[in-house]
């Protein structure tokens, strides 16, 4: 049996899914709730076998209790009975990540399931929900002990994929001898969000819209990530990551790429990712000249919220870690030359919002000269909304202009339908073999090549001082709106 990214094989029955790190935070908050969501909506075949793997001495019952608060209600009800049925598909193998014995027990578990079902060409998915420091250890053991030699293996890997160009390449080098590119599924969970996936449909299935997205009509493209909370309790992780690595090099760049790339030559994973890489190659590596603002949150004005450095989990009390960054840069191609691309992200701000805004130019002539320009907006979070602002006449006897929203939000149109969550989409995609919404290595390479010089500058010996802004504010002074 063969597969490629362009002609994938869908896993339908008797698939084995192994979750490494099943005792962890991601598994409880995202992986299991997504699997249960798929199952309860009929999108995960009941013949699937789910095997948890971790070092902890826990049980399936414990995993069930851990993930329960994070599972959402199904659209069809009867969730308790469904949960019971779902967990009958789940078993647990306890073992270390770096020695053979646990993997040998895992192989026995997998093979006895496949023998019982009469499977001759196994379908196996291995989900690495473990810290990046052991990605390659687990990957090596999967290849050695549980790889489906006469079937198909897929390996799902969580971010981060390195922390700069060099470490990302190092990780790629480690995976290369183990798995073929079409066997690896690297997650950026923003690519699982339905409204991110909708971007290509909205652009390219409505040619008039796509044709107007260019330097002649567009004033700027703006991507915003705002979080109303700080690094609370996660300072250890955040201090070595910073806002640029946490959301800009990956999630925001992905959104931006889908909004600005050319139309793929075909609707398949390779063509879509080729178009993304082509677009990324039209940007120049980022450096000091692209910085508009760098910030770190201080105490809230009323003193109730601590500053970043006050956080007990931030150990370096002189840290210059950025909790806010605003960048502006260019895309050097025929479509976008000269259009400012603005990317901003911050924690400890005044609101919770992730959005992209395509701002049209002002009308410079004619009877409605200077009227409010159009905008195409997608809010990805917290409430997915997608609309275009549109000028019309207000009701009445005069010609007073009024701006309304042409709203394409799902909730307007599909009130009762099930809209899959990001992880539900991504896990389903891995079963279908659709890697269009997973990150390919050459995409990673170009994105790290763009951001690594900037990271070197803001983290280097001459790193600039971040501006301190109050927790709960709009961020550093004078940021562009
Ligand atoms: P955890 O720290 O919860 O680790 C997952 C499991 O791995 C633990 O339960 C533990 O299982 C094992 N483990 C932890 N540390 C080590 C270690 N040093 N050596 C060996 N095993 C270890 O991680 P998360 O679940 O939060 O994240 C898993 C992956 O997902 C990471 O790559 C992370 O970056 C990524 N991710 C996580 C998100 C989240 O919301 N949590 C969001 C996006 C990405 P045991 O001891 O039982 O074997």
Short mmCIF file of C-alpha atoms and ligand atoms in Angstrom, two decimals:
data_model
loop_
_atom_site.label_atom_id
_atom_site.label_comp_id
_atom_site.label_asym_id
_atom_site.label_seq_id
_atom_site.Cartn_x
_atom_site.Cartn_y
_atom_site.Cartn_z
CA UNK A 1 0.00 0.00 0.00
CA UNK A 2 1.38 3.44 -0.87
CA UNK A 3 0.31 6.97 -0.08
CA UNK A 4 1.36 10.48 -0.96
CA UNK A 5 0.32 13.91 0.30
CA UNK A 6 -1.55 14.49 -2.98
CA UNK A 7 -3.27 11.10 -3.12
CA UNK A 8 -3.82 10.19 0.50
CA UNK A 9 -5.29 6.94 1.81
CA UNK A 10 -8.16 7.45 4.27
CA UNK A 11 -8.12 5.30 7.42
CA UNK A 12 -11.63 3.99 7.84
CA UNK A 13 -11.79 0.88 10.02
CA UNK A 14 -9.64 -0.78 12.68
CA UNK A 15 -7.14 2.06 12.92
CA UNK A 16 -4.81 2.09 15.92
CA UNK A 17 -4.15 5.49 17.47
CA UNK A 18 -1.42 5.67 20.12
CA UNK A 19 -1.18 8.79 22.30
CA UNK A 20 2.24 9.23 23.87
CA UNK A 21 2.15 11.51 26.92
CA UNK A 22 -1.50 10.57 27.54
CA UNK A 23 -1.17 11.63 31.19
CA UNK A 24 -0.35 15.23 30.19
CA UNK A 25 -1.99 18.61 29.85
CA UNK A 26 -2.51 18.60 26.08
CA UNK A 27 -4.00 15.09 26.11
CA UNK A 28 -6.54 16.01 28.77
CA UNK A 29 -7.46 19.45 27.42
CA UNK A 30 -7.37 18.87 23.68
CA UNK A 31 -6.61 15.36 22.40
CA UNK A 32 -9.19 13.34 24.34
CA UNK A 33 -11.95 15.96 24.15
CA UNK A 34 -11.36 16.11 20.38
CA UNK A 35 -11.48 12.33 20.02
CA UNK A 36 -14.63 12.14 22.10
CA UNK A 37 -16.12 14.99 20.03
CA UNK A 38 -15.38 13.13 16.81
CA UNK A 39 -16.78 9.91 18.22
CA UNK A 40 -19.97 11.45 19.58
CA UNK A 41 -20.67 13.19 16.25
CA UNK A 42 -20.10 9.98 14.29
CA UNK A 43 -16.79 11.14 12.79
CA UNK A 44 -14.56 8.55 14.51
CA UNK A 45 -15.27 4.97 13.57
CA UNK A 46 -16.13 2.81 16.62
CA UNK A 47 -13.72 0.15 15.32
CA UNK A 48 -10.81 2.47 16.19
CA UNK A 49 -8.44 1.37 18.96
CA UNK A 50 -6.97 4.14 21.14
CA UNK A 51 -3.93 3.23 23.20
CA UNK A 52 -2.61 5.65 25.82
CA UNK A 53 1.09 5.48 26.58
CA UNK A 54 2.92 7.24 29.43
CA UNK A 55 5.24 6.54 32.36
CA UNK A 56 2.68 7.40 35.06
CA UNK A 57 0.92 4.74 37.03
CA UNK A 58 -2.61 5.71 35.99
CA UNK A 59 -5.69 4.02 34.54
CA UNK A 60 -8.10 4.67 31.68
CA UNK A 61 -10.65 5.67 34.33
CA UNK A 62 -8.25 8.36 35.59
CA UNK A 63 -7.74 9.70 32.06
CA UNK A 64 -11.51 9.80 31.62
CA UNK A 65 -11.89 11.84 34.82
CA UNK A 66 -9.09 14.20 33.79
CA UNK A 67 -10.53 15.02 30.38
CA UNK A 68 -14.20 15.12 31.37
CA UNK A 69 -14.30 18.85 32.28
CA UNK A 70 -12.90 19.72 28.84
CA UNK A 71 -15.31 17.63 26.73
CA UNK A 72 -18.06 19.63 25.11
CA UNK A 73 -21.68 18.49 24.75
CA UNK A 74 -22.54 16.64 21.55
CA UNK A 75 -25.28 17.94 19.27
CA UNK A 76 -27.26 14.71 19.66
CA UNK A 77 -27.25 14.28 23.47
CA UNK A 78 -26.90 11.07 25.50
CA UNK A 79 -23.28 11.96 26.23
CA UNK A 80 -22.86 9.82 29.32
CA UNK A 81 -23.69 6.62 27.43
CA UNK A 82 -21.49 7.75 24.54
CA UNK A 83 -18.62 8.47 26.91
CA UNK A 84 -18.92 4.95 28.32
CA UNK A 85 -18.88 3.43 24.81
CA UNK A 86 -16.00 5.67 23.75
CA UNK A 87 -13.77 4.65 26.66
CA UNK A 88 -14.32 0.97 25.81
CA UNK A 89 -12.13 1.73 22.78
CA UNK A 90 -9.32 2.99 25.03
CA UNK A 91 -6.55 1.04 26.80
CA UNK A 92 -3.41 2.07 28.66
CA UNK A 93 0.18 0.88 28.38
CA UNK A 94 2.63 2.13 30.99
CA UNK A 95 6.21 2.48 29.89
CA UNK A 96 9.31 4.62 29.61
CA UNK A 97 9.98 6.69 26.50
CA UNK A 98 13.65 5.82 26.08
CA UNK A 99 13.85 2.04 26.53
CA UNK A 100 12.45 -0.84 24.48
CA UNK A 101 10.39 -2.74 27.06
CA UNK A 102 7.34 -0.45 27.12
CA UNK A 103 7.27 -0.29 23.32
CA UNK A 104 7.42 -4.08 23.14
CA UNK A 105 4.32 -4.25 25.35
CA UNK A 106 2.76 -1.59 23.13
CA UNK A 107 3.53 -3.69 20.04
CA UNK A 108 1.89 -6.73 21.67
CA UNK A 109 -1.21 -4.64 22.43
CA UNK A 110 -1.38 -3.32 18.87
CA UNK A 111 -0.75 -6.67 17.22
CA UNK A 112 -3.27 -8.55 19.31
CA UNK A 113 -5.94 -5.96 18.39
CA UNK A 114 -5.06 -6.20 14.70
CA UNK A 115 -5.02 -10.01 14.80
CA UNK A 116 -8.42 -10.09 16.49
CA UNK A 117 -9.84 -7.84 13.75
CA UNK A 118 -8.11 -9.76 10.94
CA UNK A 119 -6.16 -6.66 9.84
CA UNK A 120 -3.55 -7.47 7.18
CA UNK A 121 -2.51 -3.93 6.20
CA UNK A 122 -2.34 -2.00 9.49
CA UNK A 123 -3.19 1.69 9.81
CA UNK A 124 -1.38 3.22 12.74
CA UNK A 125 -1.33 6.82 13.96
CA UNK A 126 1.15 7.86 16.65
CA UNK A 127 0.40 11.15 18.41
CA UNK A 128 3.43 12.69 20.16
CA UNK A 129 1.76 14.70 22.98
CA UNK A 130 5.08 14.88 24.85
CA UNK A 131 7.62 17.66 25.47
CA UNK A 132 9.79 18.48 22.43
CA UNK A 133 12.91 17.33 24.29
CA UNK A 134 11.78 13.72 23.74
CA UNK A 135 10.16 13.98 20.27
CA UNK A 136 13.09 12.25 18.60
CA UNK A 137 13.48 9.61 21.31
CA UNK A 138 9.84 8.59 20.92
CA UNK A 139 9.98 8.86 17.12
CA UNK A 140 13.04 6.59 17.03
CA UNK A 141 11.31 4.02 19.23
CA UNK A 142 8.16 4.13 17.11
CA UNK A 143 10.23 3.39 14.02
CA UNK A 144 12.14 0.63 15.75
CA UNK A 145 9.32 -1.15 17.55
CA UNK A 146 5.82 -0.29 16.30
CA UNK A 147 6.09 1.04 12.72
CA UNK A 148 3.52 -0.57 10.39
CA UNK A 149 5.96 -2.31 8.04
CA UNK A 150 3.26 -3.70 5.75
CA UNK A 151 0.75 -0.91 6.22
CA UNK A 152 0.64 2.85 6.75
CA UNK A 153 2.10 4.82 9.65
CA UNK A 154 1.34 8.45 10.44
CA UNK A 155 3.03 10.46 13.18
CA UNK A 156 1.41 13.61 14.59
CA UNK A 157 3.87 16.03 16.19
CA UNK A 158 2.96 19.00 18.37
CA UNK A 159 4.71 22.37 18.23
CA UNK A 160 7.25 23.79 18.96
CA UNK A 161 9.33 22.67 15.99
CA UNK A 162 12.59 24.12 17.23
CA UNK A 163 13.12 27.62 18.55
CA UNK A 164 15.07 29.09 15.64
CA UNK A 165 16.17 28.12 12.15
CA UNK A 166 19.09 26.04 13.34
CA UNK A 167 17.21 24.00 15.96
CA UNK A 168 14.26 23.51 13.60
CA UNK A 169 16.61 22.10 10.95
CA UNK A 170 18.24 19.92 13.58
CA UNK A 171 14.84 18.46 14.47
CA UNK A 172 13.99 17.92 10.80
CA UNK A 173 17.31 16.15 10.37
CA UNK A 174 16.42 13.84 13.25
CA UNK A 175 13.03 12.87 11.76
CA UNK A 176 14.30 12.49 8.19
CA UNK A 177 15.81 8.98 8.36
CA UNK A 178 12.82 7.74 10.37
CA UNK A 179 9.75 8.79 8.37
CA UNK A 180 8.85 9.90 4.86
CA UNK A 181 7.46 13.47 4.61
CA UNK A 182 3.91 12.18 3.94
CA UNK A 183 4.06 10.20 7.21
CA UNK A 184 4.66 13.27 9.40
CA UNK A 185 1.84 15.59 10.46
CA UNK A 186 3.13 18.70 12.26
CA UNK A 187 0.40 20.57 14.12
CA UNK A 188 -0.20 24.29 14.19
CA UNK A 189 -3.61 24.18 15.81
CA UNK A 190 -4.64 27.50 14.23
CA UNK A 191 -4.73 25.61 10.92
CA UNK A 192 -7.46 23.43 12.41
CA UNK A 193 -9.74 26.39 13.15
CA UNK A 194 -12.68 26.31 10.80
CA UNK A 195 -12.50 30.01 9.99
CA UNK A 196 -8.81 29.74 9.13
CA UNK A 197 -9.64 26.82 6.82
CA UNK A 198 -12.46 28.93 5.34
CA UNK A 199 -10.05 31.64 4.22
CA UNK A 200 -9.10 29.83 1.02
CA UNK A 201 -12.72 29.05 0.17
CA UNK A 202 -13.89 32.58 0.79
CA UNK A 203 -11.05 34.04 -1.26
CA UNK A 204 -10.87 31.71 -4.21
CA UNK A 205 -14.50 30.64 -4.54
CA UNK A 206 -15.47 34.34 -4.75
CA UNK A 207 -13.15 35.60 -7.48
CA UNK A 208 -14.38 39.22 -7.22
CA UNK A 209 -13.13 39.34 -3.64
CA UNK A 210 -9.77 37.81 -4.37
CA UNK A 211 -9.32 40.09 -7.39
CA UNK A 212 -9.72 43.15 -5.18
CA UNK A 213 -7.09 42.01 -2.69
CA UNK A 214 -4.06 43.77 -4.12
CA UNK A 215 -1.95 46.94 -3.89
CA UNK A 216 -4.46 48.93 -5.99
CA UNK A 217 -7.29 48.46 -3.50
CA UNK A 218 -5.84 47.47 -0.15
CA UNK A 219 -4.47 50.01 2.34
CA UNK A 220 -3.03 47.49 4.81
CA UNK A 221 -3.34 43.94 6.11
CA UNK A 222 -3.40 43.67 9.90
CA UNK A 223 -3.22 40.62 12.11
CA UNK A 224 -3.92 41.04 15.84
CA UNK A 225 -3.52 38.64 18.76
CA UNK A 226 -4.66 40.06 22.10
CA UNK A 227 -4.79 38.12 25.36
CA UNK A 228 -6.31 39.63 28.52
CA UNK A 229 -4.09 37.54 30.81
CA UNK A 230 -0.38 37.32 31.37
CA UNK A 231 2.10 34.50 31.85
CA UNK A 232 0.39 33.52 35.13
CA UNK A 233 1.86 30.23 36.33
CA UNK A 234 3.57 29.56 32.98
CA UNK A 235 6.45 32.00 33.36
CA UNK A 236 9.01 29.21 33.18
CA UNK A 237 7.80 28.28 29.70
CA UNK A 238 7.05 31.81 28.54
CA UNK A 239 10.34 33.38 29.62
CA UNK A 240 12.29 31.16 27.24
CA UNK A 241 9.66 31.52 24.49
CA UNK A 242 8.39 35.11 24.33
CA UNK A 243 5.45 36.37 22.31
CA UNK A 244 7.24 36.19 18.93
CA UNK A 245 7.86 32.43 19.15
CA UNK A 246 4.66 31.74 21.02
CA UNK A 247 2.23 33.08 18.43
CA UNK A 248 3.82 35.25 15.70
CA UNK A 249 6.27 32.95 13.88
CA UNK A 250 3.62 30.22 13.74
CA UNK A 251 -0.09 31.02 14.23
CA UNK A 252 -0.18 34.62 13.00
CA UNK A 253 2.15 33.96 10.10
CA UNK A 254 -0.08 31.04 9.04
CA UNK A 255 -3.18 33.25 9.04
CA UNK A 256 -1.35 35.96 7.13
CA UNK A 257 -0.02 33.51 4.57
CA UNK A 258 -3.46 32.06 3.82
CA UNK A 259 -4.85 35.57 3.43
CA UNK A 260 -2.17 36.79 1.03
CA UNK A 261 -0.88 33.80 -0.99
CA UNK A 262 -1.76 33.20 -4.62
CA UNK A 263 -4.36 30.61 -5.59
CA UNK A 264 -2.94 27.07 -5.37
CA UNK A 265 -2.80 25.23 -8.70
CA UNK A 266 -4.93 22.42 -7.26
CA UNK A 267 -6.99 21.66 -4.19
CA UNK A 268 -4.56 19.28 -2.55
CA UNK A 269 -2.06 19.35 0.28
CA UNK A 270 1.06 19.76 -1.84
CA UNK A 271 -0.37 22.53 -4.01
CA UNK A 272 -1.71 24.49 -1.03
CA UNK A 273 1.58 24.28 0.83
CA UNK A 274 3.56 25.12 -2.33
CA UNK A 275 1.53 28.34 -2.63
CA UNK A 276 2.20 29.16 1.03
CA UNK A 277 5.94 28.67 0.64
CA UNK A 278 5.97 30.79 -2.54
CA UNK A 279 4.35 33.64 -0.62
CA UNK A 280 6.70 33.35 2.36
CA UNK A 281 9.66 33.59 0.00
CA UNK A 282 8.43 37.05 -1.02
CA UNK A 283 9.20 38.42 2.45
CA UNK A 284 12.59 39.59 3.68
CA UNK A 285 14.06 38.39 6.98
CA UNK A 286 12.79 40.57 9.81
CA UNK A 287 15.10 42.79 11.85
CA UNK A 288 15.17 46.03 13.91
CA UNK A 289 13.77 48.05 10.99
CA UNK A 290 10.51 46.09 11.15
CA UNK A 291 9.85 46.81 14.82
CA UNK A 292 7.10 49.29 15.69
CA UNK A 293 6.82 48.48 19.41
CA UNK A 294 8.27 46.05 21.92
CA UNK A 295 6.69 45.75 25.34
CA UNK A 296 6.43 43.89 28.60
CA UNK A 297 3.42 44.25 30.86
CA UNK A 298 3.85 45.95 34.21
CA UNK A 299 1.45 46.06 37.14
CA UNK A 300 -2.16 47.00 36.39
CA UNK A 301 -3.06 50.63 37.06
CA UNK A 302 -5.19 49.63 40.08
CA UNK A 303 -2.34 47.44 41.39
CA UNK A 304 -4.44 44.24 41.47
CA UNK A 305 -2.60 42.45 38.67
CA UNK A 306 1.11 41.69 38.96
CA UNK A 307 3.71 42.74 36.46
CA UNK A 308 5.43 40.09 34.34
CA UNK A 309 8.52 40.29 36.56
CA UNK A 310 6.40 40.00 39.74
CA UNK A 311 5.17 36.58 38.59
CA UNK A 312 6.64 33.87 40.85
CA UNK A 313 7.15 31.58 37.88
CA UNK A 314 9.37 34.15 36.11
CA UNK A 315 12.72 33.37 37.70
CA UNK A 316 14.91 35.95 35.94
CA UNK A 317 13.85 39.18 37.59
CA UNK A 318 15.76 41.22 34.99
CA UNK A 319 14.14 39.42 32.07
CA UNK A 320 13.57 41.48 28.91
CA UNK A 321 11.13 38.86 27.63
CA UNK A 322 8.64 40.43 25.24
CA UNK A 323 4.99 40.07 26.10
CA UNK A 324 4.05 42.52 23.31
CA UNK A 325 5.44 43.03 19.82
CA UNK A 326 4.23 45.01 16.85
CA UNK A 327 5.93 44.57 13.48
CA UNK A 328 5.40 46.01 10.06
CA UNK A 329 6.82 44.47 6.92
CA UNK A 330 6.29 43.98 3.20
CA UNK A 331 5.46 41.26 0.73
CA UNK A 332 7.52 41.78 -2.39
CA UNK A 333 5.36 40.56 -5.22
CA UNK A 334 3.08 42.07 -7.86
CA UNK A 335 -0.01 41.75 -5.74
CA UNK A 336 1.24 43.26 -2.47
CA UNK A 337 4.26 45.48 -3.22
CA UNK A 338 3.97 48.62 -1.07
CA UNK A 339 1.08 47.41 1.12
CA UNK A 340 2.04 47.52 4.82
CA UNK A 341 1.58 44.23 6.58
CA UNK A 342 1.10 44.77 10.30
CA UNK A 343 1.39 41.99 12.86
CA UNK A 344 0.77 42.58 16.56
CA UNK A 345 0.55 40.28 19.53
CA UNK A 346 0.36 40.89 23.23
CA UNK A 347 -0.47 39.41 26.61
CA UNK A 348 -1.91 41.22 29.62
CA UNK A 349 -3.97 43.48 27.34
CA UNK A 350 -7.46 44.98 27.55
CA UNK A 351 -9.28 42.30 25.55
CA UNK A 352 -9.34 38.77 24.19
CA UNK A 353 -9.22 38.87 20.39
CA UNK A 354 -7.49 37.22 17.44
CA UNK A 355 -8.35 38.68 14.07
CA UNK A 356 -7.24 39.57 10.58
CA UNK A 357 -8.38 42.81 9.01
CA UNK A 358 -7.96 43.55 5.31
CA UNK A 359 -8.40 47.32 5.13
CA UNK A 360 -9.44 48.77 1.78
CA UNK A 361 -8.26 52.16 0.52
CA UNK A 362 -10.39 55.29 0.82
CA UNK A 363 -12.63 56.25 -2.06
CA UNK A 364 -10.76 59.26 -3.50
CA UNK A 365 -13.23 60.51 -6.10
CA UNK A 366 -16.88 60.55 -7.14
CA UNK A 367 -20.08 61.32 -5.22
CA UNK A 368 -19.02 59.35 -2.14
CA UNK A 369 -15.44 60.58 -2.05
CA UNK A 370 -13.86 59.95 1.35
CA UNK A 371 -16.58 57.59 2.61
CA UNK A 372 -15.61 55.07 5.27
CA UNK A 373 -13.41 52.43 3.59
CA UNK A 374 -14.47 48.78 3.41
CA UNK A 375 -12.89 46.15 5.59
CA UNK A 376 -12.87 42.39 5.40
CA UNK A 377 -12.59 40.99 8.92
CA UNK A 378 -12.26 37.58 10.48
CA UNK A 379 -12.35 37.26 14.26
CA UNK A 380 -10.94 33.83 15.05
CA UNK A 381 -11.28 34.16 18.79
CA UNK A 382 -13.14 34.29 21.13
CA UNK A 383 -16.32 34.33 19.01
CA UNK A 384 -15.64 33.29 15.43
CA UNK A 385 -17.08 35.95 13.13
CA UNK A 386 -16.45 36.72 9.50
CA UNK A 387 -17.81 39.79 7.76
CA UNK A 388 -17.18 42.53 5.27
CA UNK A 389 -18.13 46.12 6.02
CA UNK A 390 -20.26 47.60 3.29
CA UNK A 391 -21.55 51.11 2.63
CA UNK A 392 -25.21 51.57 1.95
CA UNK A 393 -27.89 54.24 2.30
CA UNK A 394 -29.54 54.60 5.67
CA UNK A 395 -33.36 54.38 5.57
CA UNK A 396 -35.13 57.71 5.13
CA UNK A 397 -35.43 60.59 2.69
CA UNK A 398 -31.84 61.71 2.53
CA UNK A 399 -28.77 59.95 1.12
CA UNK A 400 -27.01 59.52 4.44
CA UNK A 401 -24.42 56.77 4.26
CA UNK A 402 -24.55 53.88 6.64
CA UNK A 403 -22.02 51.06 7.06
CA UNK A 404 -23.37 47.56 7.63
CA UNK A 405 -21.71 44.16 7.97
CA UNK A 406 -22.20 41.51 5.29
CA UNK A 407 -22.00 38.70 7.79
CA UNK A 408 -20.79 35.22 6.82
CA UNK A 409 -20.55 33.89 10.39
CA UNK A 410 -21.49 30.20 10.59
CA UNK A 411 -23.87 30.76 13.52
CA UNK A 412 -26.05 32.92 11.24
CA UNK A 413 -26.52 30.25 8.63
CA UNK A 414 -25.95 26.88 10.24
CA UNK A 415 -27.58 27.26 13.62
CA UNK A 416 -27.92 23.57 14.47
CA UNK A 417 -24.91 22.15 12.69
CA UNK A 418 -21.86 20.79 14.36
CA UNK A 419 -18.81 22.95 13.67
CA UNK A 420 -15.73 20.89 14.52
CA UNK A 421 -13.14 22.38 16.85
CA UNK A 422 -9.52 22.82 15.72
CA UNK A 423 -8.18 19.57 17.18
CA UNK A 424 -11.20 17.63 15.92
CA UNK A 425 -10.48 18.84 12.38
CA UNK A 426 -6.78 18.08 12.63
CA UNK A 427 -7.15 14.57 14.05
CA UNK A 428 -9.79 13.77 11.43
CA UNK A 429 -7.44 15.11 8.74
CA UNK A 430 -4.67 12.78 9.95
CA UNK A 431 -7.05 9.82 9.64
CA UNK A 432 -8.00 11.00 6.14
CA UNK A 433 -4.36 11.54 5.22
CA UNK A 434 -5.07 15.19 4.42
CA UNK A 435 -1.94 17.11 5.35
CA UNK A 436 -3.01 20.44 3.79
CA UNK A 437 -3.58 21.86 7.27
CA UNK A 438 -0.35 20.56 8.73
CA UNK A 439 2.98 22.35 8.51
CA UNK A 440 5.48 21.13 5.92
CA UNK A 441 9.23 21.30 6.60
CA UNK A 442 9.98 23.84 3.87
CA UNK A 443 7.29 26.12 5.34
CA UNK A 444 8.98 25.82 8.71
CA UNK A 445 12.33 26.60 7.17
CA UNK A 446 11.16 29.82 5.49
CA UNK A 447 9.20 30.99 8.52
CA UNK A 448 12.17 30.46 10.85
CA UNK A 449 14.48 32.14 8.31
CA UNK A 450 12.18 35.20 8.48
CA UNK A 451 12.00 35.41 12.27
CA UNK A 452 15.42 34.17 13.43
CA UNK A 453 17.31 37.47 12.76
CA UNK A 454 14.64 39.38 14.69
CA UNK A 455 14.83 36.92 17.58
CA UNK A 456 18.62 37.20 17.63
CA UNK A 457 18.30 40.97 17.87
CA UNK A 458 15.66 41.10 20.63
CA UNK A 459 17.36 38.36 22.65
CA UNK A 460 20.99 39.30 21.92
CA UNK A 461 23.53 41.12 24.12
CA UNK A 462 22.29 44.51 22.86
CA UNK A 463 18.63 43.66 23.19
CA UNK A 464 16.44 46.79 23.35
CA UNK A 465 14.57 47.54 26.58
CA UNK A 466 10.89 46.66 26.23
CA UNK A 467 8.45 49.45 26.99
CA UNK A 468 6.51 48.68 30.17
CA UNK A 469 2.76 48.95 29.66
CA UNK A 470 0.09 48.50 32.34
CA UNK A 471 -1.53 45.08 32.61
CA UNK A 472 -5.04 45.37 31.17
CA UNK A 473 -4.19 48.29 28.85
CA UNK A 474 -4.03 48.52 25.04
CA UNK A 475 -0.25 47.91 25.12
CA UNK A 476 2.73 50.23 24.62
CA UNK A 477 1.94 53.85 23.77
CA UNK A 478 1.52 54.89 20.19
CA UNK A 479 0.86 51.52 18.60
CA UNK A 480 -0.86 51.70 15.22
CA UNK A 481 -4.61 50.95 15.25
P1 LIG B 1 3.27 17.95 29.60
O1 LIG B 1 4.38 18.67 30.27
O2 LIG B 1 1.96 17.85 30.29
O3 LIG B 1 3.85 16.49 29.21
C1 LIG B 1 3.06 15.47 28.67
C2 LIG B 1 3.49 14.17 29.32
O4 LIG B 1 4.83 13.87 28.93
C3 LIG B 1 3.49 14.24 30.83
O5 LIG B 1 2.25 13.90 31.36
C4 LIG B 1 4.55 13.24 31.19
O6 LIG B 1 3.97 11.95 31.18
C5 LIG B 1 5.52 13.30 30.04
N1 LIG B 1 6.68 14.17 30.36
C6 LIG B 1 6.67 15.43 30.82
N2 LIG B 1 7.92 15.91 30.96
C7 LIG B 1 8.74 14.93 30.58
C8 LIG B 1 10.14 14.81 30.46
N3 LIG B 1 10.95 15.82 30.80
N4 LIG B 1 10.65 13.66 30.02
C9 LIG B 1 9.84 12.65 29.67
N5 LIG B 1 8.49 12.71 29.74
C10 LIG B 1 7.95 13.83 30.17
O7 LIG B 1 3.10 18.58 28.15
P2 LIG B 1 1.80 19.07 27.41
O8 LIG B 1 0.79 17.99 27.46
O9 LIG B 1 1.43 20.40 27.89
O10 LIG B 1 2.35 19.25 25.94
C11 LIG B 1 2.69 18.17 25.10
C12 LIG B 1 3.16 18.72 23.77
O11 LIG B 1 2.13 19.52 23.20
C13 LIG B 1 4.37 19.65 23.90
O12 LIG B 1 5.17 19.50 22.76
C14 LIG B 1 3.75 21.03 23.91
O13 LIG B 1 4.64 22.01 23.44
C15 LIG B 1 2.60 20.84 22.96
N6 LIG B 1 1.49 21.77 23.16
C16 LIG B 1 0.81 21.78 24.35
C17 LIG B 1 -0.27 22.62 24.51
C18 LIG B 1 -1.09 22.61 25.78
O14 LIG B 1 -2.15 23.26 25.81
N7 LIG B 1 -0.70 21.91 26.82
C19 LIG B 1 -0.69 23.55 23.44
C20 LIG B 1 0.09 23.44 22.23
C21 LIG B 1 1.14 22.58 22.12
P3 LIG B 1 4.51 10.73 32.04
O15 LIG B 1 5.43 11.24 33.09
O16 LIG B 1 3.27 10.11 32.61
O17 LIG B 1 5.15 9.87 31.04
#
